[in-house]
Amino acid sequence: MPSRFDLANAIRALSMDAVQKAKSGHPGAPMGMADIAEVLWNDHLKHNPANPNWADRDRFVLSNGHGSMLLYSLLHLSGYQLSLEDLQNFRQLHAKTAGHPEYGYAPGIETTTGPLGQGLANAVGMAIAEKTLAAQFNRPGHTVVDHTTWCFLGDGCMMEGISHEVGSLAGTLGLGKLIALYDDNGISIDGEVEGWFTDDTAKRFESYGWHVVSNVDGHKPEEINAAIALAKSHDDKPSLIICKTVIGFGSPNKEGTESCHGAPLGDDEVAATREKLGWTHAPFHVPEDIYQGWDASERGAKLESDWDARFARYAEAHPELAAEFTRRLEGKLPHALTSEKMIEDAQAAGDSPASRKASFECLNQLGPQLPELLGGSADLAPSNLTFWKGAQAITREDFSGNYLHYGVREFGMGAIMNGAGLHGGFIPYGATFLIFMEYMRNAVRMAALMGQQAVYVFTHDSIGLGEDGPTHQPIEQLTSLRTTPNLSTWRPADAVETAAAWDAAIKRHSGPTALILSRQNLPHQNRDKAQLANISRGGYVLKDAANGQPEVILIATGSEVGLAMDAAAELEAAGRAVRVVSMPATDLFDAQDAEYRESVLPSSVTARVAIEAGHRDYWFKYVGLNGDIIGMETFGESAPAGDLFKHFGFTVENVVERANKLLG
């Protein structure tokens, strides 16, 4: 049987060889963390390489994702479907082994990491999901949810502010099955971190309510093993194991320095490292006894088989719970879901609430039907209206609820939502003001990149929020969201379109959805059955010229649809043929076939006015260079909403004047 040192050296060799062959990458972290990884993966991690999606597996997150070859080496050596050829294609086009771990590229990658700190936040989300599912489904004598979330992280993750947000919340919630191992090597890209990072990390995390194991020698397996065992025994709080390591361990001339952080070691140094480590094998060659020492297939198969037997007994004792657990983990919606009925009911009611209030009513209808909804708000629940009538707050003492009070932690909220969604069993939604989307922007981007379902409730969507002024009034945020690939962005005009937006969001499993909602009341718009059906196409004709041949088209979203309708009435009174197009979701409209898009925005009609209380530049793609846009080009002001709309030109008079100017 190979020694632990030999097993760890397989990681070091594969990592430095892959980086050298690619002529780019980060060998330092994999070489420095190899001993920690060997102990965790061979002695503690509960997983089955033959089934990376096993429901009760432990989750492993490499938050310092630049050290991706560590993860790829672990997956390859322990028996996942990641070949030696895949490792040799590291960082090449269409390879499973991308420069940073990419969710969905290779089996066993639990989340995309690389933007530092977010992996830790994802891990917190996974641990919340585990503990919540356990509270909702485990029964006396039947434990079907019982796994640990492990996270590797480095100095960069610790320096990022998000580590404070999620570390604080994790301690408050007492996430005892979250164990983070910190690669405390004292080196970042710029060199020795003592010049810019002198925090007492142990005291910091102890103050959050974590159990901390300090000063573990990250190259002594017996110390690592003891620290992990100690962490596992503290099931009432998350644990941080601080491992002192040498970056690039084994490299005679570069270990312990920034020169091995983000660049290949070089052929000569790779050869010298082989000699120092006693690794006499050729590049990318791993002896059979090393493979056998790493292979987790037999152990993993037994772990899953034992769980299958437990779940069978659970299903016999609690068949309805077992069926519900399976449905939720498979991401299937209930057969009896009546979300489409919300749209019809809203149309029939004819009410004119603010769209944030309409969203609240949607949640009241969806919540009882969707126990997988895991809600939350960044300390704005009374304003976002996300704490629906059946919502139950998750607390340290009771995890059976369905709602998280995230506190003022927008970025942490977004990344925790990603972790919960990746874990499975939940559709996360989270809320804040649209302007504070900026704080969580990269987490939103990561959800879109990974194709993860999440629903963002972004309220107070424009200058219409009024007196709080330009610091709180979003201008450019809508454009930022709309230009994010794989993010569906809705800005509904009334309660009916809000219901349609929620219906689309919960049925969209391939990526996140942003709901952009108003503070102020929005007038109800009348629609026939065809128009109701066309809302889901993202843009549709809300009001047409009497003869169906418009000479001018008004395009609007959200609160400006009512303005467009009022302006159309005045233009028609003056003899103009006007079409009003409501476009609540531009991405969905753009995805329609050319025939439908032409039917809504006929190319023969060049007199077009787009109206939206957001940045105007986005709308040129719909009005063309000969059209006009009534939008924002500056930041807002502090004043009552009505005064602001008038000041910035969102009036019937201005719309009519601009339309008539186009018509000549």
GROMACS .gro file of C-alpha atoms in nm, residues 222-581:
model
  360
  222GLU     CA    1  -0.205   1.285   1.155
  223GLU     CA    2  -0.261   1.649   1.255
  224ILE     CA    3  -0.501   1.705   0.966
  225ASN     CA    4  -0.695   1.390   1.053
  226ALA     CA    5  -0.723   1.484   1.419
  227ALA     CA    6  -0.840   1.836   1.331
  228ILE     CA    7  -1.110   1.703   1.100
  229ALA     CA    8  -1.228   1.454   1.361
  230LEU     CA    9  -1.247   1.735   1.617
  231ALA     CA   10  -1.443   1.954   1.375
  232LYS     CA   11  -1.690   1.674   1.306
  233SER     CA   12  -1.755   1.638   1.678
  234HIS     CA   13  -1.880   1.998   1.703
  235ASP     CA   14  -2.220   1.955   1.541
  236ASP     CA   15  -2.366   2.272   1.691
  237LYS     CA   16  -2.154   2.519   1.496
  238PRO     CA   17  -1.955   2.539   1.171
  239SER     CA   18  -1.584   2.466   1.190
  240LEU     CA   19  -1.279   2.635   1.043
  241ILE     CA   20  -0.954   2.439   1.029
  242ILE     CA   21  -0.657   2.668   0.975
  243CYS     CA   22  -0.387   2.469   0.797
  244LYS     CA   23  -0.035   2.609   0.779
  245THR     CA   24   0.102   2.505   0.440
  246VAL     CA   25   0.381   2.580   0.197
  247ILE     CA   26   0.257   2.694  -0.142
  248GLY     CA   27   0.412   2.488  -0.420
  249PHE     CA   28   0.530   2.226  -0.169
  250GLY     CA   29   0.814   2.020  -0.316
  251SER     CA   30   0.943   2.274  -0.564
  252PRO     CA   31   1.307   2.330  -0.458
  253ASN     CA   32   1.339   2.685  -0.587
  254LYS     CA   33   0.983   2.818  -0.591
  255GLU     CA   34   0.795   2.672  -0.296
  256GLY     CA   35   0.682   2.929  -0.044
  257THR     CA   36   0.688   3.213  -0.297
  258GLU     CA   37   0.442   3.389  -0.525
  259SER     CA   38   0.634   3.265  -0.831
  260CYS     CA   39   0.453   2.930  -0.813
  261HIS     CA   40   0.109   3.078  -0.754
  262GLY     CA   41  -0.010   3.150  -1.107
  263ALA     CA   42   0.250   3.028  -1.355
  264PRO     CA   43   0.403   2.697  -1.466
  265LEU     CA   44   0.708   2.588  -1.270
  266GLY     CA   45   0.913   2.540  -1.587
  267ASP     CA   46   1.057   2.216  -1.724
  268ASP     CA   47   1.375   2.231  -1.516
  269GLU     CA   48   1.189   2.304  -1.194
  270VAL     CA   49   0.936   2.028  -1.264
  271ALA     CA   50   1.225   1.783  -1.301
  272ALA     CA   51   1.386   1.912  -0.982
  273THR     CA   52   1.056   1.878  -0.797
  274ARG     CA   53   1.020   1.519  -0.911
  275GLU     CA   54   1.362   1.444  -0.771
  276LYS     CA   55   1.296   1.617  -0.440
  277LEU     CA   56   0.962   1.440  -0.391
  278GLY     CA   57   1.101   1.105  -0.500
  279TRP     CA   58   0.842   1.085  -0.777
  280THR     CA   59   1.032   0.899  -1.048
  281HIS     CA   60   0.745   0.848  -1.291
  282ALA     CA   61   0.704   1.010  -1.632
  283PRO     CA   62   0.466   1.304  -1.682
  284PHE     CA   63   0.101   1.202  -1.646
  285HIS     CA   64   0.196   0.850  -1.540
  286VAL     CA   65   0.043   0.720  -1.218
  287PRO     CA   66   0.143   0.371  -1.101
  288GLU     CA   67  -0.133   0.116  -1.053
  289ASP     CA   68  -0.078   0.085  -0.677
  290ILE     CA   69  -0.133   0.461  -0.645
  291TYR     CA   70  -0.460   0.433  -0.836
  292GLN     CA   71  -0.566   0.149  -0.609
  293GLY     CA   72  -0.481   0.355  -0.303
  294TRP     CA   73  -0.703   0.636  -0.429
  295ASP     CA   74  -0.993   0.440  -0.578
  296ALA     CA   75  -1.313   0.523  -0.389
  297SER     CA   76  -1.548   0.323  -0.610
  298GLU     CA   77  -1.598   0.021  -0.384
  299ARG     CA   78  -1.636   0.226  -0.068
  300GLY     CA   79  -1.864   0.474  -0.244
  301ALA     CA   80  -2.087   0.201  -0.383
  302LYS     CA   81  -2.133   0.056  -0.035
  303LEU     CA   82  -2.210   0.396   0.116
  304GLU     CA   83  -2.480   0.460  -0.142
  305SER     CA   84  -2.614   0.104  -0.116
  306ASP     CA   85  -2.650   0.142   0.260
  307TRP     CA   86  -2.835   0.470   0.207
  308ASP     CA   87  -3.061   0.310  -0.054
  309ALA     CA   88  -3.161   0.049   0.203
  310ARG     CA   89  -3.233   0.319   0.459
  311PHE     CA   90  -3.437   0.513   0.207
  312ALA     CA   91  -3.637   0.201   0.116
  313ARG     CA   92  -3.732   0.157   0.484
  314TYR     CA   93  -3.817   0.528   0.498
  315ALA     CA   94  -4.038   0.499   0.190
  316GLU     CA   95  -4.219   0.206   0.345
  317ALA     CA   96  -4.285   0.397   0.666
  318HIS     CA   97  -4.350   0.737   0.506
  319PRO     CA   98  -4.445   0.684   0.139
  320GLU     CA   99  -4.579   1.035   0.080
  321LEU     CA  100  -4.272   1.200   0.227
  322ALA     CA  101  -4.044   0.974   0.024
  323ALA     CA  102  -4.228   1.060  -0.297
  324GLU     CA  103  -4.211   1.430  -0.217
  325PHE     CA  104  -3.839   1.406  -0.134
  326THR     CA  105  -3.771   1.236  -0.467
  327ARG     CA  106  -3.977   1.492  -0.658
  328ARG     CA  107  -3.794   1.782  -0.505
  329LEU     CA  108  -3.447   1.636  -0.552
  330GLU     CA  109  -3.531   1.567  -0.917
  331GLY     CA  110  -3.638   1.931  -0.960
  332LYS     CA  111  -3.987   1.844  -1.083
  333LEU     CA  112  -4.281   2.075  -1.017
  334PRO     CA  113  -4.599   1.933  -0.857
  335HIS     CA  114  -4.846   1.791  -1.108
  336ALA     CA  115  -5.131   1.989  -0.951
  337LEU     CA  116  -4.953   2.325  -0.975
  338THR     CA  117  -5.194   2.600  -1.081
  339SER     CA  118  -4.952   2.886  -1.142
  340GLU     CA  119  -5.108   2.972  -1.479
  341LYS     CA  120  -5.438   3.034  -1.306
  342MET     CA  121  -5.277   3.330  -1.127
  343ILE     CA  122  -5.263   3.511  -1.460
  344GLU     CA  123  -5.631   3.454  -1.536
  345ASP     CA  124  -5.733   3.547  -1.181
  346ALA     CA  125  -5.534   3.871  -1.194
  347GLN     CA  126  -5.692   3.964  -1.525
  348ALA     CA  127  -6.040   3.893  -1.392
  349ALA     CA  128  -5.979   4.089  -1.070
  350GLY     CA  129  -5.870   4.400  -1.255
  351ASP     CA  130  -5.683   4.540  -0.957
  352SER     CA  131  -5.414   4.808  -0.982
  353PRO     CA  132  -5.158   4.743  -0.708
  354ALA     CA  133  -4.787   4.812  -0.715
  355SER     CA  134  -4.617   4.519  -0.885
  356ARG     CA  135  -4.431   4.441  -0.559
  357LYS     CA  136  -4.774   4.395  -0.396
  358ALA     CA  137  -4.890   4.185  -0.690
  359SER     CA  138  -4.577   3.972  -0.643
  360PHE     CA  139  -4.670   3.921  -0.277
  361GLU     CA  140  -5.013   3.792  -0.382
  362CYS     CA  141  -4.843   3.553  -0.626
  363LEU     CA  142  -4.628   3.418  -0.345
  364ASN     CA  143  -4.939   3.367  -0.134
  365GLN     CA  144  -5.077   3.148  -0.412
  366LEU     CA  145  -4.753   2.970  -0.500
  367GLY     CA  146  -4.620   2.914  -0.150
  368PRO     CA  147  -4.872   2.653  -0.036
  369GLN     CA  148  -4.823   2.464  -0.362
  370LEU     CA  149  -4.442   2.476  -0.368
  371PRO     CA  150  -4.280   2.365  -0.042
  372GLU     CA  151  -3.944   2.387  -0.223
  373LEU     CA  152  -3.963   2.768  -0.232
  374LEU     CA  153  -3.681   2.895  -0.010
  375GLY     CA  154  -3.730   3.266   0.027
  376GLY     CA  155  -3.542   3.554   0.176
  377SER     CA  156  -3.466   3.922   0.171
  378ALA     CA  157  -3.161   4.131   0.253
  379ASP     CA  158  -3.330   4.302   0.547
  380LEU     CA  159  -3.606   4.452   0.332
  381ALA     CA  160  -3.892   4.205   0.368
  382PRO     CA  161  -4.153   4.471   0.460
  383SER     CA  162  -4.056   4.670   0.148
  384ASN     CA  163  -3.992   4.381  -0.091
  385LEU     CA  164  -4.308   4.202   0.033
  386THR     CA  165  -4.147   3.857   0.017
  387PHE     CA  166  -4.254   3.721   0.357
  388TRP     CA  167  -4.577   3.564   0.236
  389LYS     CA  168  -4.860   3.457   0.467
  390GLY     CA  169  -4.735   3.101   0.507
  391ALA     CA  170  -4.367   3.190   0.536
  392GLN     CA  171  -4.181   3.052   0.836
  393ALA     CA  172  -3.842   3.191   0.930
  394ILE     CA  173  -3.549   2.950   0.956
  395THR     CA  174  -3.370   2.991   1.286
  396ARG     CA  175  -3.082   2.822   1.465
  397GLU     CA  176  -3.336   2.638   1.679
  398ASP     CA  177  -3.579   2.543   1.401
  399PHE     CA  178  -3.471   2.469   1.044
  400SER     CA  179  -3.805   2.336   0.924
  401GLY     CA  180  -3.905   2.674   0.779
  402ASN     CA  181  -3.890   2.818   0.429
  403TYR     CA  182  -3.758   3.172   0.470
  404LEU     CA  183  -3.417   3.317   0.550
  405HIS     CA  184  -3.361   3.658   0.704
  406TYR     CA  185  -3.030   3.729   0.530
  407GLY     CA  186  -2.966   4.060   0.704
  408VAL     CA  187  -2.796   4.336   0.508
  409ARG     CA  188  -2.590   4.088   0.306
  410GLU     CA  189  -2.693   4.119  -0.060
  411PHE     CA  190  -2.385   3.954  -0.210
  412GLY     CA  191  -2.390   3.677   0.047
  413MET     CA  192  -2.760   3.622  -0.020
  414GLY     CA  193  -2.708   3.577  -0.393
  415ALA     CA  194  -2.423   3.330  -0.353
  416ILE     CA  195  -2.600   3.138  -0.075
  417MET     CA  196  -2.900   3.107  -0.306
  418ASN     CA  197  -2.670   2.954  -0.567
  419GLY     CA  198  -2.544   2.701  -0.314
  420ALA     CA  199  -2.894   2.604  -0.204
  421GLY     CA  200  -3.005   2.562  -0.565
  422LEU     CA  201  -2.698   2.355  -0.652
  423HIS     CA  202  -2.758   2.132  -0.352
  424GLY     CA  203  -3.103   2.043  -0.483
  425GLY     CA  204  -3.449   2.030  -0.333
  426PHE     CA  205  -3.515   2.404  -0.343
  427ILE     CA  206  -3.615   2.692  -0.568
  428PRO     CA  207  -3.445   2.987  -0.396
  429TYR     CA  208  -3.577   3.340  -0.421
  430GLY     CA  209  -3.421   3.647  -0.269
  431ALA     CA  210  -3.506   4.013  -0.261
  432THR     CA  211  -3.362   4.362  -0.233
  433PHE     CA  212  -3.407   4.700  -0.400
  434LEU     CA  213  -3.305   4.697  -0.766
  435ILE     CA  214  -3.026   4.947  -0.699
  436PHE     CA  215  -2.865   4.707  -0.450
  437MET     CA  216  -2.850   4.437  -0.713
  438GLU     CA  217  -2.510   4.593  -0.769
  439TYR     CA  218  -2.387   4.447  -0.440
  440MET     CA  219  -2.485   4.094  -0.548
  441ARG     CA  220  -2.411   4.137  -0.918
  442ASN     CA  221  -2.142   3.871  -0.948
  443ALA     CA  222  -2.353   3.610  -0.771
  444VAL     CA  223  -2.634   3.681  -1.018
  445ARG     CA  224  -2.385   3.637  -1.301
  446MET     CA  225  -2.265   3.308  -1.155
  447ALA     CA  226  -2.622   3.174  -1.140
  448ALA     CA  227  -2.665   3.259  -1.508
  449LEU     CA  228  -2.328   3.107  -1.595
  450MET     CA  229  -2.413   2.781  -1.415
  451GLY     CA  230  -2.770   2.768  -1.546
  452GLN     CA  231  -2.907   2.763  -1.191
  453GLN     CA  232  -3.269   2.838  -1.114
  454ALA     CA  233  -3.307   3.135  -0.882
  455VAL     CA  234  -3.565   3.412  -0.861
  456TYR     CA  235  -3.457   3.766  -0.779
  457VAL     CA  236  -3.725   4.001  -0.651
  458PHE     CA  237  -3.583   4.347  -0.725
  459THR     CA  238  -3.829   4.613  -0.610
  460HIS     CA  239  -3.828   4.995  -0.616
  461ASP     CA  240  -3.740   4.977  -0.981
  462SER     CA  241  -3.694   5.338  -1.096
  463ILE     CA  242  -3.704   5.706  -1.012
  464GLY     CA  243  -4.059   5.618  -0.909
  465LEU     CA  244  -3.933   5.529  -0.562
  466GLY     CA  245  -3.911   5.902  -0.506
  467GLU     CA  246  -3.771   6.085  -0.208
  468ASP     CA  247  -3.484   5.849  -0.122
  469GLY     CA  248  -3.310   6.010  -0.416
  470PRO     CA  249  -3.043   5.917  -0.669
  471THR     CA  250  -2.852   5.684  -0.435
  472HIS     CA  251  -3.156   5.457  -0.434
  473GLN     CA  252  -3.291   5.518  -0.784
  474PRO     CA  253  -3.173   5.257  -1.038
  475ILE     CA  254  -3.078   5.385  -1.383
  476GLU     CA  255  -2.831   5.152  -1.556
  477GLN     CA  256  -2.920   4.833  -1.368
  478LEU     CA  257  -3.189   4.711  -1.609
  479THR     CA  258  -2.947   4.727  -1.901
  480SER     CA  259  -2.687   4.538  -1.700
  481LEU     CA  260  -2.932   4.260  -1.621
  482ARG     CA  261  -3.076   4.240  -1.971
  483THR     CA  262  -2.733   4.205  -2.130
  484THR     CA  263  -2.634   3.918  -1.899
  485PRO     CA  264  -2.647   3.591  -2.097
  486ASN     CA  265  -2.896   3.333  -1.969
  487LEU     CA  266  -3.064   3.572  -1.725
  488SER     CA  267  -3.433   3.630  -1.791
  489THR     CA  268  -3.540   3.977  -1.683
  490TRP     CA  269  -3.903   4.079  -1.638
  491ARG     CA  270  -4.040   4.427  -1.574
  492PRO     CA  271  -4.417   4.376  -1.554
  493ALA     CA  272  -4.670   4.648  -1.626
  494ASP     CA  273  -4.940   4.538  -1.383
  495ALA     CA  274  -5.061   4.251  -1.165
  496VAL     CA  275  -5.135   4.034  -1.468
  497GLU     CA  276  -4.786   4.056  -1.611
  498THR     CA  277  -4.644   4.007  -1.260
  499ALA     CA  278  -4.831   3.677  -1.234
  500ALA     CA  279  -4.699   3.578  -1.576
  501ALA     CA  280  -4.347   3.663  -1.463
  502TRP     CA  281  -4.372   3.442  -1.155
  503ASP     CA  282  -4.523   3.161  -1.361
  504ALA     CA  283  -4.228   3.180  -1.601
  505ALA     CA  284  -3.972   3.204  -1.320
  506ILE     CA  285  -4.076   2.890  -1.137
  507LYS     CA  286  -4.093   2.694  -1.463
  508ARG     CA  287  -3.751   2.810  -1.583
  509HIS     CA  288  -3.499   2.548  -1.472
  510SER     CA  289  -3.213   2.650  -1.703
  511GLY     CA  290  -3.117   2.977  -1.538
  512PRO     CA  291  -3.218   3.260  -1.305
  513THR     CA  292  -3.500   3.511  -1.344
  514ALA     CA  293  -3.506   3.872  -1.226
  515LEU     CA  294  -3.841   4.033  -1.144
  516ILE     CA  295  -3.821   4.413  -1.158
  517LEU     CA  296  -4.106   4.551  -0.951
  518SER     CA  297  -4.249   4.893  -0.869
  519ARG     CA  298  -4.305   5.072  -0.543
  520GLN     CA  299  -4.598   5.270  -0.683
  521ASN     CA  300  -4.937   5.141  -0.797
  522LEU     CA  301  -4.972   5.044  -1.164
  523PRO     CA  302  -5.298   5.069  -1.360
  524HIS     CA  303  -5.463   4.747  -1.472
  525GLN     CA  304  -5.460   4.680  -1.847
  526ASN     CA  305  -5.738   4.495  -2.028
  527ARG     CA  306  -5.640   4.197  -2.244
  528ASP     CA  307  -5.815   3.929  -2.446
  529LYS     CA  308  -5.717   3.560  -2.438
  530ALA     CA  309  -5.467   3.595  -2.720
  531GLN     CA  310  -5.294   3.883  -2.546
  532LEU     CA  311  -5.282   3.690  -2.218
  533ALA     CA  312  -5.116   3.401  -2.398
  534ASN     CA  313  -4.865   3.630  -2.567
  535ILE     CA  314  -4.735   3.777  -2.241
  536SER     CA  315  -4.515   3.468  -2.211
  537ARG     CA  316  -4.351   3.565  -2.540
  538GLY     CA  317  -4.191   3.865  -2.373
  539GLY     CA  318  -4.346   4.135  -2.592
  540TYR     CA  319  -4.690   4.168  -2.744
  541VAL     CA  320  -4.943   4.411  -2.886
  542LEU     CA  321  -5.139   4.548  -2.592
  543LYS     CA  322  -5.337   4.800  -2.797
  544ASP     CA  323  -5.351   4.829  -3.172
  545ALA     CA  324  -5.459   5.084  -3.427
  546ALA     CA  325  -5.823   5.045  -3.526
  547ASN     CA  326  -5.732   4.913  -3.871
  548GLY     CA  327  -5.434   4.710  -3.749
  549GLN     CA  328  -5.202   4.937  -3.951
  550PRO     CA  329  -5.020   5.166  -3.707
  551GLU     CA  330  -4.824   5.467  -3.817
  552VAL     CA  331  -4.645   5.494  -3.486
  553ILE     CA  332  -4.554   5.233  -3.224
  554LEU     CA  333  -4.510   5.309  -2.856
  555ILE     CA  334  -4.297   5.047  -2.675
  556ALA     CA  335  -4.294   5.045  -2.296
  557THR     CA  336  -4.235   4.835  -1.986
  558GLY     CA  337  -4.344   4.845  -1.625
  559SER     CA  338  -4.491   5.167  -1.495
  560GLU     CA  339  -4.445   5.334  -1.835
  561VAL     CA  340  -4.696   5.104  -2.007
  562GLY     CA  341  -4.979   5.298  -1.843
  563LEU     CA  342  -4.818   5.620  -1.965
  564ALA     CA  343  -4.796   5.480  -2.318
  565MET     CA  344  -5.163   5.384  -2.311
  566ASP     CA  345  -5.264   5.734  -2.200
  567ALA     CA  346  -5.049   5.892  -2.467
  568ALA     CA  347  -5.192   5.657  -2.730
  569ALA     CA  348  -5.543   5.768  -2.640
  570GLU     CA  349  -5.449   6.132  -2.691
  571LEU     CA  350  -5.272   6.059  -3.020
  572GLU     CA  351  -5.574   5.865  -3.146
  573ALA     CA  352  -5.803   6.151  -3.049
  574ALA     CA  353  -5.590   6.363  -3.280
  575GLY     CA  354  -5.636   6.112  -3.566
  576ARG     CA  355  -5.315   5.912  -3.533
  577ALA     CA  356  -5.303   5.533  -3.577
  578VAL     CA  357  -5.114   5.402  -3.274
  579ARG     CA  358  -4.995   5.064  -3.153
  580VAL     CA  359  -4.880   5.007  -2.793
  581VAL     CA  360  -4.638   4.722  -2.735
   0.00000   0.00000   0.00000
